PDB file of C-alpha atoms and ligand atoms in Angstrom:
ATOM      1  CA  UNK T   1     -18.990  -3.880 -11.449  1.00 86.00           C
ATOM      2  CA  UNK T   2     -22.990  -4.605 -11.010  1.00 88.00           C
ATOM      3  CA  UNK T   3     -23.351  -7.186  -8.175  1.00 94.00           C
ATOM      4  CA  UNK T   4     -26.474  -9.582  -9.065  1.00 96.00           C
ATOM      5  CA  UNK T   5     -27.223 -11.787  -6.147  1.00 98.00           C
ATOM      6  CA  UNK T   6     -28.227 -14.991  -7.043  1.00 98.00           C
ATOM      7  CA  UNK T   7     -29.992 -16.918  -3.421  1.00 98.00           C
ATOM      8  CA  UNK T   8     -30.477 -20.937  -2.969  1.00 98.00           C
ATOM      9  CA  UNK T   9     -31.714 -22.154   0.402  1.00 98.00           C
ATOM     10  CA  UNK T  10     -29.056 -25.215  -0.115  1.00 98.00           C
ATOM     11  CA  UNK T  11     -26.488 -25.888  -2.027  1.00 98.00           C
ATOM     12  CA  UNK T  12     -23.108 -28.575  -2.022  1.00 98.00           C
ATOM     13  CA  UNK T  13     -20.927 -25.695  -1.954  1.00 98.00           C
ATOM     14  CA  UNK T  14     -21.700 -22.191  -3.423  1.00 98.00           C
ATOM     15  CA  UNK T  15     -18.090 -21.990  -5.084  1.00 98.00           C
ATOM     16  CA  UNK T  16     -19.324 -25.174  -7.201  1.00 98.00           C
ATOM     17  CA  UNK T  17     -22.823 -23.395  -7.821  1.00 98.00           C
ATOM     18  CA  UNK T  18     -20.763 -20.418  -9.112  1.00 98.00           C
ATOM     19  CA  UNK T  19     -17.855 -22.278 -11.195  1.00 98.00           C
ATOM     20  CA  UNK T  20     -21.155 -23.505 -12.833  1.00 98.00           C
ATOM     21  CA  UNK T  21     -23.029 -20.257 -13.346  1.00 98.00           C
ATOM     22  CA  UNK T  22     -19.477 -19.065 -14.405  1.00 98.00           C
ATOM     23  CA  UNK T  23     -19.820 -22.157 -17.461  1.00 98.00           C
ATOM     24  CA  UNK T  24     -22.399 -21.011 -18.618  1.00 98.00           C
ATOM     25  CA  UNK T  25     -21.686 -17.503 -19.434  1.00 97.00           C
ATOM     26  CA  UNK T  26     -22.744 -15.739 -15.968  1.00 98.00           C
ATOM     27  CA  UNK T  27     -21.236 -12.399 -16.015  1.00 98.00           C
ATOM     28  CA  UNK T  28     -18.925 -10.689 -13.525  1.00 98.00           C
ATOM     29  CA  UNK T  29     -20.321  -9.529 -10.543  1.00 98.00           C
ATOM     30  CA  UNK T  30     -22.564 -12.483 -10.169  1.00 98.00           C
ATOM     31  CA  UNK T  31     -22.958 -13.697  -6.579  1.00 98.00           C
ATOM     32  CA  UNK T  32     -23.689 -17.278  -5.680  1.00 98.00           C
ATOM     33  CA  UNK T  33     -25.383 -16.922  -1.848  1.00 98.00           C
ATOM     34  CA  UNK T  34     -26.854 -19.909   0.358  1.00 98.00           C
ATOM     35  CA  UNK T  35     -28.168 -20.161   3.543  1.00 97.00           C
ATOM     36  CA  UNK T  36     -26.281 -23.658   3.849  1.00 97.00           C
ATOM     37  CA  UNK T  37     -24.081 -25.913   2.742  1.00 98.00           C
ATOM     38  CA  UNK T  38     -23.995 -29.418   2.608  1.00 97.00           C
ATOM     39  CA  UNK T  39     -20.193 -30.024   1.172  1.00 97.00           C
ATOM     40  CA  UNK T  40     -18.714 -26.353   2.336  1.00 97.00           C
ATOM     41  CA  UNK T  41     -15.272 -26.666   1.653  1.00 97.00           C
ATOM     42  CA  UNK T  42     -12.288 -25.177   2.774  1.00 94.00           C
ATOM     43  CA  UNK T  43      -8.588 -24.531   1.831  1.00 89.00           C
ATOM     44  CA  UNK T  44      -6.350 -27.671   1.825  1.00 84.00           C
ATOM     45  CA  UNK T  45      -9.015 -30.548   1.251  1.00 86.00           C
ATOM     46  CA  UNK T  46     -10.851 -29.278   4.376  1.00 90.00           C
ATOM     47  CA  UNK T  47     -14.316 -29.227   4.892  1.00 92.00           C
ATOM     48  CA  UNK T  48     -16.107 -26.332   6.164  1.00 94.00           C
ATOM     49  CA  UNK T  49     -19.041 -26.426   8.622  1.00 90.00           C
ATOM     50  CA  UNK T  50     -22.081 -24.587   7.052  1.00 93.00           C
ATOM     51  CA  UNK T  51     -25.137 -24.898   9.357  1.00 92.00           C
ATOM     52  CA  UNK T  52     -28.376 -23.265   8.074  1.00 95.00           C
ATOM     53  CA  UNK T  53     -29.698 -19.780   9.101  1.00 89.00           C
ATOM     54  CA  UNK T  54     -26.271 -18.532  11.202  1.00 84.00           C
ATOM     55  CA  UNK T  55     -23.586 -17.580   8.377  1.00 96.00           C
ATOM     56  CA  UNK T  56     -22.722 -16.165   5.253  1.00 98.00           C
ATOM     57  CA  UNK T  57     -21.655 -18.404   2.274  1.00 98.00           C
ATOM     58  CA  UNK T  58     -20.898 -16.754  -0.869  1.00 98.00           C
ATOM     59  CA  UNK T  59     -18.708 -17.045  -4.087  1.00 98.00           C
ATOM     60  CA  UNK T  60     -18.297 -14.489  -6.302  1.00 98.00           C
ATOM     61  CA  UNK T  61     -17.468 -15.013 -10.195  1.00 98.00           C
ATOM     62  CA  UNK T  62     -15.043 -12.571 -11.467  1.00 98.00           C
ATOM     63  CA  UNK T  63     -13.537 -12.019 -14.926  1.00 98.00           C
ATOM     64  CA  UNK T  64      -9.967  -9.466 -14.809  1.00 98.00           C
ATOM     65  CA  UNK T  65      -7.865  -9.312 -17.762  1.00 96.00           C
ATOM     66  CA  UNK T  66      -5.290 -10.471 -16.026  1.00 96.00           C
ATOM     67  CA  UNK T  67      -2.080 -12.857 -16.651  1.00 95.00           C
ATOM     68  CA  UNK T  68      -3.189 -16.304 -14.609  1.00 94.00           C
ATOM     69  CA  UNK T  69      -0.496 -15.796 -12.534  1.00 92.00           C
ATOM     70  CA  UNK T  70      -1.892 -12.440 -10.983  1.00 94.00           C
ATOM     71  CA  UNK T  71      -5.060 -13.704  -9.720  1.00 94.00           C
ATOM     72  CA  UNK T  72      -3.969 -14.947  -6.498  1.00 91.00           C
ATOM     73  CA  UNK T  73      -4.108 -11.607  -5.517  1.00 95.00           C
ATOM     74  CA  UNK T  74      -7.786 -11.530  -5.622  1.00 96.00           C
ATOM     75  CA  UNK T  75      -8.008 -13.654  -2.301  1.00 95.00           C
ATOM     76  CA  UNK T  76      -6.130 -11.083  -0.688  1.00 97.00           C
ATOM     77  CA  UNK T  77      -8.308  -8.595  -1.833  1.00 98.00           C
ATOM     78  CA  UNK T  78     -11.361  -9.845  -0.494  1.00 98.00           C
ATOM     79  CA  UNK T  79      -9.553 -10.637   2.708  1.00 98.00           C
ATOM     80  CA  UNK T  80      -8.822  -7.389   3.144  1.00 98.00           C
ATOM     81  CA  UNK T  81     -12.159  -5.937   1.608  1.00 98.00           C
ATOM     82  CA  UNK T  82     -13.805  -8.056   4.495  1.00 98.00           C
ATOM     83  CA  UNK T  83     -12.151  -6.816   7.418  1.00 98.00           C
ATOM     84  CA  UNK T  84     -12.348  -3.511   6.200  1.00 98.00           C
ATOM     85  CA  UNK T  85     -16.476  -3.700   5.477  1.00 98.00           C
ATOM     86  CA  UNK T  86     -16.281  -6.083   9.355  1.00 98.00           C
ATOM     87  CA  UNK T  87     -14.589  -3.175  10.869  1.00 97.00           C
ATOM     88  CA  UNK T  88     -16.390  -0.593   9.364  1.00 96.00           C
ATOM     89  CA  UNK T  89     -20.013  -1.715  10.691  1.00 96.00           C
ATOM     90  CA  UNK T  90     -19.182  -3.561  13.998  1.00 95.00           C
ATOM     91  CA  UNK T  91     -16.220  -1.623  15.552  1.00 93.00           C
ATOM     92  CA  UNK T  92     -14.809  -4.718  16.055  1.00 93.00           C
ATOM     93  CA  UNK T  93     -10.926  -5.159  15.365  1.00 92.00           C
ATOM     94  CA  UNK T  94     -10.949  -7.738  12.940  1.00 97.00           C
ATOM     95  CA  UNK T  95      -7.320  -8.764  12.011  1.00 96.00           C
ATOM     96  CA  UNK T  96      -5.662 -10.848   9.134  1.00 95.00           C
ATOM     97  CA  UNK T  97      -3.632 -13.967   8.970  1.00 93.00           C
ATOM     98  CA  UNK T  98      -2.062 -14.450   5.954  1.00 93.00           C
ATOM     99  CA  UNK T  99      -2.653 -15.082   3.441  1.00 90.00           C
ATOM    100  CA  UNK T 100      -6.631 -14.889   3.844  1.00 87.00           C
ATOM    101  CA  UNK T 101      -7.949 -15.776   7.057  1.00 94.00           C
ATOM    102  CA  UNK T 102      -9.691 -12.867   9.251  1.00 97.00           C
ATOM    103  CA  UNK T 103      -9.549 -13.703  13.122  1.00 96.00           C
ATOM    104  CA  UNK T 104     -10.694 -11.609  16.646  1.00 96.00           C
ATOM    105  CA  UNK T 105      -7.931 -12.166  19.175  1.00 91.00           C
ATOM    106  CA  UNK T 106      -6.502 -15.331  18.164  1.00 88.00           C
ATOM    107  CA  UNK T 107      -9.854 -16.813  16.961  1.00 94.00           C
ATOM    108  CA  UNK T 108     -10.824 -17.361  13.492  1.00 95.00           C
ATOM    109  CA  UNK T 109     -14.681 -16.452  11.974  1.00 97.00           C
ATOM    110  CA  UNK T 110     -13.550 -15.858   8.204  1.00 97.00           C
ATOM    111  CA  UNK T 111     -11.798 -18.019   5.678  1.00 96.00           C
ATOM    112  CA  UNK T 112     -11.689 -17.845   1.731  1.00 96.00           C
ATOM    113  CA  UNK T 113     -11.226 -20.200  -1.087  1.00 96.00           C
ATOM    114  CA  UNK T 114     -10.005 -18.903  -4.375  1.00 95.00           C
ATOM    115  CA  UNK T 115     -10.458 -21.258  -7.797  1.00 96.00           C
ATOM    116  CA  UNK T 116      -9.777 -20.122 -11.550  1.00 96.00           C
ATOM    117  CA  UNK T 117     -10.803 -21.322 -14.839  1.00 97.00           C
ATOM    118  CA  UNK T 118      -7.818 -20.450 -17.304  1.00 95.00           C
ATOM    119  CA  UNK T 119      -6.871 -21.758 -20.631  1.00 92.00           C
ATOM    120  CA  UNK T 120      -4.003 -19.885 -23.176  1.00 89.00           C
ATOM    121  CA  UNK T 121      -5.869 -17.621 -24.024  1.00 91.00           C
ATOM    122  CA  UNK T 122      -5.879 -16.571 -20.399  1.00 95.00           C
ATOM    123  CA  UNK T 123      -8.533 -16.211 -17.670  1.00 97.00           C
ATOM    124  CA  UNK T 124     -12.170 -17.043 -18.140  1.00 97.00           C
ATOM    125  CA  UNK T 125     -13.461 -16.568 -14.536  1.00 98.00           C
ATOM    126  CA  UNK T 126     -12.425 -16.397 -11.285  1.00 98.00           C
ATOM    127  CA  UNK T 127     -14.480 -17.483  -8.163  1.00 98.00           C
ATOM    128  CA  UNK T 128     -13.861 -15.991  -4.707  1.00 98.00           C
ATOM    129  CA  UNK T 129     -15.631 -17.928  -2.104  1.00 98.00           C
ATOM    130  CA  UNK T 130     -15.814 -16.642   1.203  1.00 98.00           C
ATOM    131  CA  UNK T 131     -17.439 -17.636   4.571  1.00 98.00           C
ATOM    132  CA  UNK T 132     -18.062 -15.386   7.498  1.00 98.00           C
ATOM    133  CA  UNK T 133     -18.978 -16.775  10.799  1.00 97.00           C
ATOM    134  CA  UNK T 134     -21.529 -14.784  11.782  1.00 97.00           C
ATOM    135  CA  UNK T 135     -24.228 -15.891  14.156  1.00 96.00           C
ATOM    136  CA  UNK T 136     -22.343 -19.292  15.055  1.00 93.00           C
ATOM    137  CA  UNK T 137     -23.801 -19.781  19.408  1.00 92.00           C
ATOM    138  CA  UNK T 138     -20.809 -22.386  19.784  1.00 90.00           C
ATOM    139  CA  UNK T 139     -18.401 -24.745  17.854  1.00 89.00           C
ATOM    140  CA  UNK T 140     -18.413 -28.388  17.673  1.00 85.00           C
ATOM    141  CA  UNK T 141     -15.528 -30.098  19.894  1.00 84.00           C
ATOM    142  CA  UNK T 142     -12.156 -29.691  17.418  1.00 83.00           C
ATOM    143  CA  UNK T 143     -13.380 -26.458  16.519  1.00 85.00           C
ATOM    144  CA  UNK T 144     -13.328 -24.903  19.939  1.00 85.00           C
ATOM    145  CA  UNK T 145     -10.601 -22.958  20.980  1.00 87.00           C
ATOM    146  CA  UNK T 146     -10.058 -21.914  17.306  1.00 91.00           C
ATOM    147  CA  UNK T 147     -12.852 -20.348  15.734  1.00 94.00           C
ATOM    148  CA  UNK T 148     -14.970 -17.643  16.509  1.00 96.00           C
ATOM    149  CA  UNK T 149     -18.146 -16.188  15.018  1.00 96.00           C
ATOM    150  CA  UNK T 150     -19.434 -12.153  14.982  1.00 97.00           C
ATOM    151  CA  UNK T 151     -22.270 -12.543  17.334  1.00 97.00           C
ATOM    152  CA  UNK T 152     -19.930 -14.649  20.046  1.00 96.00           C
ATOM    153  CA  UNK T 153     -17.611 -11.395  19.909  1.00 95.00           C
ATOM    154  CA  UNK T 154     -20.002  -8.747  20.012  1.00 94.00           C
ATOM    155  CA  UNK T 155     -22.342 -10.537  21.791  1.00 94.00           C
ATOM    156  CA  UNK T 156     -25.764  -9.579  20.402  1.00 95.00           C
ATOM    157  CA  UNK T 157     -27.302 -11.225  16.673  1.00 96.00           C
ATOM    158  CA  UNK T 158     -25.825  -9.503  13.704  1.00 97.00           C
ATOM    159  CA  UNK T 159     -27.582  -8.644  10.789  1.00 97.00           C
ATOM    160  CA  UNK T 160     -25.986 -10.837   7.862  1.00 96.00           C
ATOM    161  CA  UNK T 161     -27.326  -8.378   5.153  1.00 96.00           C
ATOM    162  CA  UNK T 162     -25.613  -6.031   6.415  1.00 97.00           C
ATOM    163  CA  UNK T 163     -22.325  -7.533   7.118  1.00 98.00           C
ATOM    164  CA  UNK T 164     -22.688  -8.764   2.853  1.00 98.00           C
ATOM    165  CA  UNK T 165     -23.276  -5.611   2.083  1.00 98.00           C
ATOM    166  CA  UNK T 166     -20.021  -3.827   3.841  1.00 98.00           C
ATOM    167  CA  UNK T 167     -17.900  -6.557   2.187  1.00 98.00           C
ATOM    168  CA  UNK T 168     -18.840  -6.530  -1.132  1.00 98.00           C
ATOM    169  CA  UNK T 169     -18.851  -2.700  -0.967  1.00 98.00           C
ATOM    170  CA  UNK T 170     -15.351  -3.129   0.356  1.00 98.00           C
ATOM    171  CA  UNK T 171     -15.018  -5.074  -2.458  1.00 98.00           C
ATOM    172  CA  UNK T 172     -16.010  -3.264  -5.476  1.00 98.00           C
ATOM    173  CA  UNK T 173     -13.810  -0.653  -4.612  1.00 98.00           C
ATOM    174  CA  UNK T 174     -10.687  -2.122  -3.539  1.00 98.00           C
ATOM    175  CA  UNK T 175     -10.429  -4.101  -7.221  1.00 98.00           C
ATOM    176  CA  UNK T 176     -10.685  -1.513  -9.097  1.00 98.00           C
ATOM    177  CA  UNK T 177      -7.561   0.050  -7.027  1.00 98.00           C
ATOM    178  CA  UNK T 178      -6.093  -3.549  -7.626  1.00 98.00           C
ATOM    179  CA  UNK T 179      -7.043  -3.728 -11.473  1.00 98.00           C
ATOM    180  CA  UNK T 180      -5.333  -0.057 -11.760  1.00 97.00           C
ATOM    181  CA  UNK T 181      -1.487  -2.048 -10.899  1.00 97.00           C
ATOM    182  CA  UNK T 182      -2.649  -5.570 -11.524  1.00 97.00           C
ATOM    183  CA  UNK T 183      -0.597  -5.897  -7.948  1.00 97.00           C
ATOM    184  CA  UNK T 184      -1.447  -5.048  -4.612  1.00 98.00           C
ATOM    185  CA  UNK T 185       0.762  -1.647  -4.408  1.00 98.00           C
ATOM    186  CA  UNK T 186      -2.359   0.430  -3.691  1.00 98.00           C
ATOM    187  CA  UNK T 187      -3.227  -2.096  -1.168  1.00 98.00           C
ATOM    188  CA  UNK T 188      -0.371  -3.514   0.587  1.00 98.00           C
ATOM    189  CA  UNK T 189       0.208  -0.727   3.347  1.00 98.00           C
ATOM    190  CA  UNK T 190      -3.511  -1.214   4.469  1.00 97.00           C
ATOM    191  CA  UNK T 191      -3.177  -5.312   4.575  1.00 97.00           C
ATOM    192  CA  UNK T 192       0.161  -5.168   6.172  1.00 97.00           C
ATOM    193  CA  UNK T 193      -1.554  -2.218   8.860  1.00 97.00           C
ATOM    194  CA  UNK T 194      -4.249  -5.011  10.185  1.00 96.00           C
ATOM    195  CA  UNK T 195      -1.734  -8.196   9.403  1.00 95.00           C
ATOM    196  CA  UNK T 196      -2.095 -10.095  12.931  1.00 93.00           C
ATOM    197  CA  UNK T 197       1.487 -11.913  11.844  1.00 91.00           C
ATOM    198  CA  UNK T 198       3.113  -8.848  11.590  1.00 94.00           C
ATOM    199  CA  UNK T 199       6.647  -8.888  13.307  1.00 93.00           C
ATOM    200  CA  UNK T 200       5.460 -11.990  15.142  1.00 91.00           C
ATOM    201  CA  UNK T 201       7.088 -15.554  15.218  1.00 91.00           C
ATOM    202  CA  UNK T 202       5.931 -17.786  12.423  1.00 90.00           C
ATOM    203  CA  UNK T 203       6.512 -21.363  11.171  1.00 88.00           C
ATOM    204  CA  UNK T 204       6.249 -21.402   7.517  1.00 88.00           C
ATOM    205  CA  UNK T 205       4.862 -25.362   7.034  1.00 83.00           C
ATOM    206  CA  UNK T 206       6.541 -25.961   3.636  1.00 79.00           C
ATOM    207  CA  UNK T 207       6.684 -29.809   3.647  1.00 75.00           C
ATOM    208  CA  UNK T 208       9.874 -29.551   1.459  1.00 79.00           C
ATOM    209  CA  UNK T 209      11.580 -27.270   3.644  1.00 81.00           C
ATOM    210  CA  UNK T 210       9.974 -25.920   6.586  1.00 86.00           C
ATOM    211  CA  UNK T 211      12.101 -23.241   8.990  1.00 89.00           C
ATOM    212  CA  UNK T 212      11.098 -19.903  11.329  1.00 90.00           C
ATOM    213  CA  UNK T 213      11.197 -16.634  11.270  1.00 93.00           C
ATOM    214  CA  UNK T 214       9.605 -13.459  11.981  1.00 94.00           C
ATOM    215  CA  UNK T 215       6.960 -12.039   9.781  1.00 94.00           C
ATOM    216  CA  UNK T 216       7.569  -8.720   8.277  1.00 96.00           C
ATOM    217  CA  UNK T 217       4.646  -8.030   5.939  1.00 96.00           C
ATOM    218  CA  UNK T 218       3.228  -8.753   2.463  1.00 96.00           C
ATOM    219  CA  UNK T 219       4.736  -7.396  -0.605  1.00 96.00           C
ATOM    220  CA  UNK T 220       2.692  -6.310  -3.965  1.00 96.00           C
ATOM    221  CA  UNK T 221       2.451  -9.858  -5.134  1.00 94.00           C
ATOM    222  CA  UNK T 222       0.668 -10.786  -1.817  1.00 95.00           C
ATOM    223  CA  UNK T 223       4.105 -12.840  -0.649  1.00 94.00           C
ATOM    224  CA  UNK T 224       4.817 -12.665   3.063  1.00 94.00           C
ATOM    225  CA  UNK T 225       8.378 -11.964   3.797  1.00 96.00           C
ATOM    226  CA  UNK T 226       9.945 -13.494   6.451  1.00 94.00           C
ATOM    227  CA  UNK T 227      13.329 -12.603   8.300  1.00 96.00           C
ATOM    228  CA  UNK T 228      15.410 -15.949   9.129  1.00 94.00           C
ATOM    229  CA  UNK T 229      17.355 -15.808  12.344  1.00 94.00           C
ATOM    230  CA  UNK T 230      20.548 -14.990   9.935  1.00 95.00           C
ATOM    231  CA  UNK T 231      19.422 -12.051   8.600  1.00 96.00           C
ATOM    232  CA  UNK T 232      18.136 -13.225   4.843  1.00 96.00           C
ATOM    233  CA  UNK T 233      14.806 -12.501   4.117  1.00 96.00           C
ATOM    234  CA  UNK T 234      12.521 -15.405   2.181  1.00 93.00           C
ATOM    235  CA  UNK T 235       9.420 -14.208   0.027  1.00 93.00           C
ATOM    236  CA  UNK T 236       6.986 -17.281   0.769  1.00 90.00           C
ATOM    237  CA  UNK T 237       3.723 -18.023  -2.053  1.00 85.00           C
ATOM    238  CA  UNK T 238       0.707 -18.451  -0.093  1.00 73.00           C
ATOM    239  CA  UNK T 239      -0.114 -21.339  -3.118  1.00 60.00           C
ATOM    240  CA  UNK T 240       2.886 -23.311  -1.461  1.00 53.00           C
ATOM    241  CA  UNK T 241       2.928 -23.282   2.170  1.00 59.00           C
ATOM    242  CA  UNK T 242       1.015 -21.890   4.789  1.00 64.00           C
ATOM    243  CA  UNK T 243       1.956 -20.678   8.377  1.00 68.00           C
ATOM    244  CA  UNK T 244       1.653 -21.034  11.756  1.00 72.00           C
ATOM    245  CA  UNK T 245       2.639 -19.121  15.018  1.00 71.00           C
ATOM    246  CA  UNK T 246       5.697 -20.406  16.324  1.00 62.00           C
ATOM    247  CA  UNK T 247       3.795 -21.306  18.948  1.00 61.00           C
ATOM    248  CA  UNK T 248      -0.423 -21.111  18.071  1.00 68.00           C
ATOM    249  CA  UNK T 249      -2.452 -20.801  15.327  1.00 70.00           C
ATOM    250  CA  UNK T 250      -1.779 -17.016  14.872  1.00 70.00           C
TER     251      UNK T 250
HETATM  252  C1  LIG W 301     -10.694 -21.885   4.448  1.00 72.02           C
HETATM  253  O1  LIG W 301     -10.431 -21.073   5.331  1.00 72.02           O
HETATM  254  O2  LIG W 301     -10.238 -23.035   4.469  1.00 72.02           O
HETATM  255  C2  LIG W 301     -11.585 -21.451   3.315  1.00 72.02           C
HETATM  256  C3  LIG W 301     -13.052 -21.578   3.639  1.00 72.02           C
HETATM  257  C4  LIG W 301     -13.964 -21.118   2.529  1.00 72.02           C
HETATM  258  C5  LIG W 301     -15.416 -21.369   2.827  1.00 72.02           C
HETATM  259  C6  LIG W 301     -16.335 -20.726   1.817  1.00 72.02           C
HETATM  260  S1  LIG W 301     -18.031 -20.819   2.288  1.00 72.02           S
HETATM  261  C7  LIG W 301     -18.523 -20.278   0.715  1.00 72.02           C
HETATM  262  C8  LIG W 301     -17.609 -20.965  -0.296  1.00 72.02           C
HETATM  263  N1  LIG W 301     -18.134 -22.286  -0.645  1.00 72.02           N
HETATM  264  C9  LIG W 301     -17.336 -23.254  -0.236  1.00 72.02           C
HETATM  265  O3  LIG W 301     -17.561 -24.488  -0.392  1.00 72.02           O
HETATM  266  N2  LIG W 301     -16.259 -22.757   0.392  1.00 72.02           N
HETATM  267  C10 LIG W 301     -16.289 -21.313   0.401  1.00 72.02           C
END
């Protein structure tokens, strides 16, 4: 894949920059990056807070011959493929909560919204948006507590091209291994390795039917399997539900 970086000082949101350069025939590999955002938004309706100069915000616009149904995979991938290209550079033991949210400790600095463009015929693009926390001094009031940012956990300034460049790196190479199966099976023993839920308590916040259990992993659709007190095991969709800890946020 040839990554072609396109830069705008301020956008709305880069994912909506993208899903635009995506309309009009942008190729794969095409990488919508601002230095802010003035409508960042996040998973769930959520908004997410995109001050100028600190962070990274960046969507990427895919295009896998893939069945629809397989692309929620992607997120994971680039979950993953961040942590690993975090790790990598800083030394710093950057975790996962699934389905797509990288944390330090209990402390999240990464999260990643996913939208597709499909019609019968199948996919026409994908867009991965991500955004990294990275030189973030403090966090306004609700924020506290929760989220974290590279430079508050190593404590010097971090280089933001250099943190890109580890996670699209990351990137390239772990969707090819993911194109290969059209699954995560060349993936899943590496997410599952640095999954912070991993044999821990969870609430899975299904509004239809919420219940607890304990988290055992991710299988190679990117479902998190979780053991109910009786025994049975329940494959939840990250599109669904998502989770707590049965007592925090991881
Ligand atoms: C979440 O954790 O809720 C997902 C957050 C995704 C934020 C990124 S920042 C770049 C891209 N543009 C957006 O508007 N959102 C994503």
């Amino acid at each position: 894949m040839n990554m072609n970086i396109c830069f705008r000082k301020e956008v709305d949101s880069t994912n909506d920059w993208a899903k635009q350069m995506a309309e009009e025939g942008a190729p794969e590999g095409t990488l919508a990056l601002a230095d802010s955002q003035v409508l960042g938004r996040g998973r769930r309706g959520r908004s997410w807070e995109s001050p100028a100069g600190d962070n990274l915000y960046m969507s990427l616009i895919l295009r896998p011959e893939i069945p629809p149904e397989k692309a929620s995979g992607l997120t994971l991938v680039m979950g993953l493929s961040a942590a690993q290209g975090i790790t990598d550079v800083l030394r710093v033991p950057v975790k996962i909560k699934w389905p797509n949210d990288l944390v330090i400790g209990e402390k999240k600095f990464c999260g990643i919204l996913t939208e597709m463009s499909a019609s019968r015929q199948g996919i026409r693009f994908v867009v991965i948006g991500i955004g990294i926390n990275v030189n973030n001094s403090s966090f306004p009031g609700e924020l506290q507590g929760k989220a974290t940012s590279l430079k508050l956990e190593r404590g010097t300034v971090i280089d933001k091209e250099v943190i890109l460049d580890a996670v699209m790196t990351a990137f390239v190479k772990n969707y090819k291994i993911f194109l290969k199966t059209q699954d995560l099976s060349g993936l899943v023993e590496e997410y599952n390795r640095i999954l912070v839920n991993r044999n821990r308590p969870v609430r899975v916040l299904n509004p239809a039917n919420p219940f607890e259990g304990v988290a055992q992993g991710i299988n190679t659709f990117g479902e998190l399997l979780v053991e109910r007190a009786d025994g049975s095991v329940t494959a939840v969709y990250a599109g669904e539900v998502s989770i707590r800890g049965a007592s925090s946020y991881v």
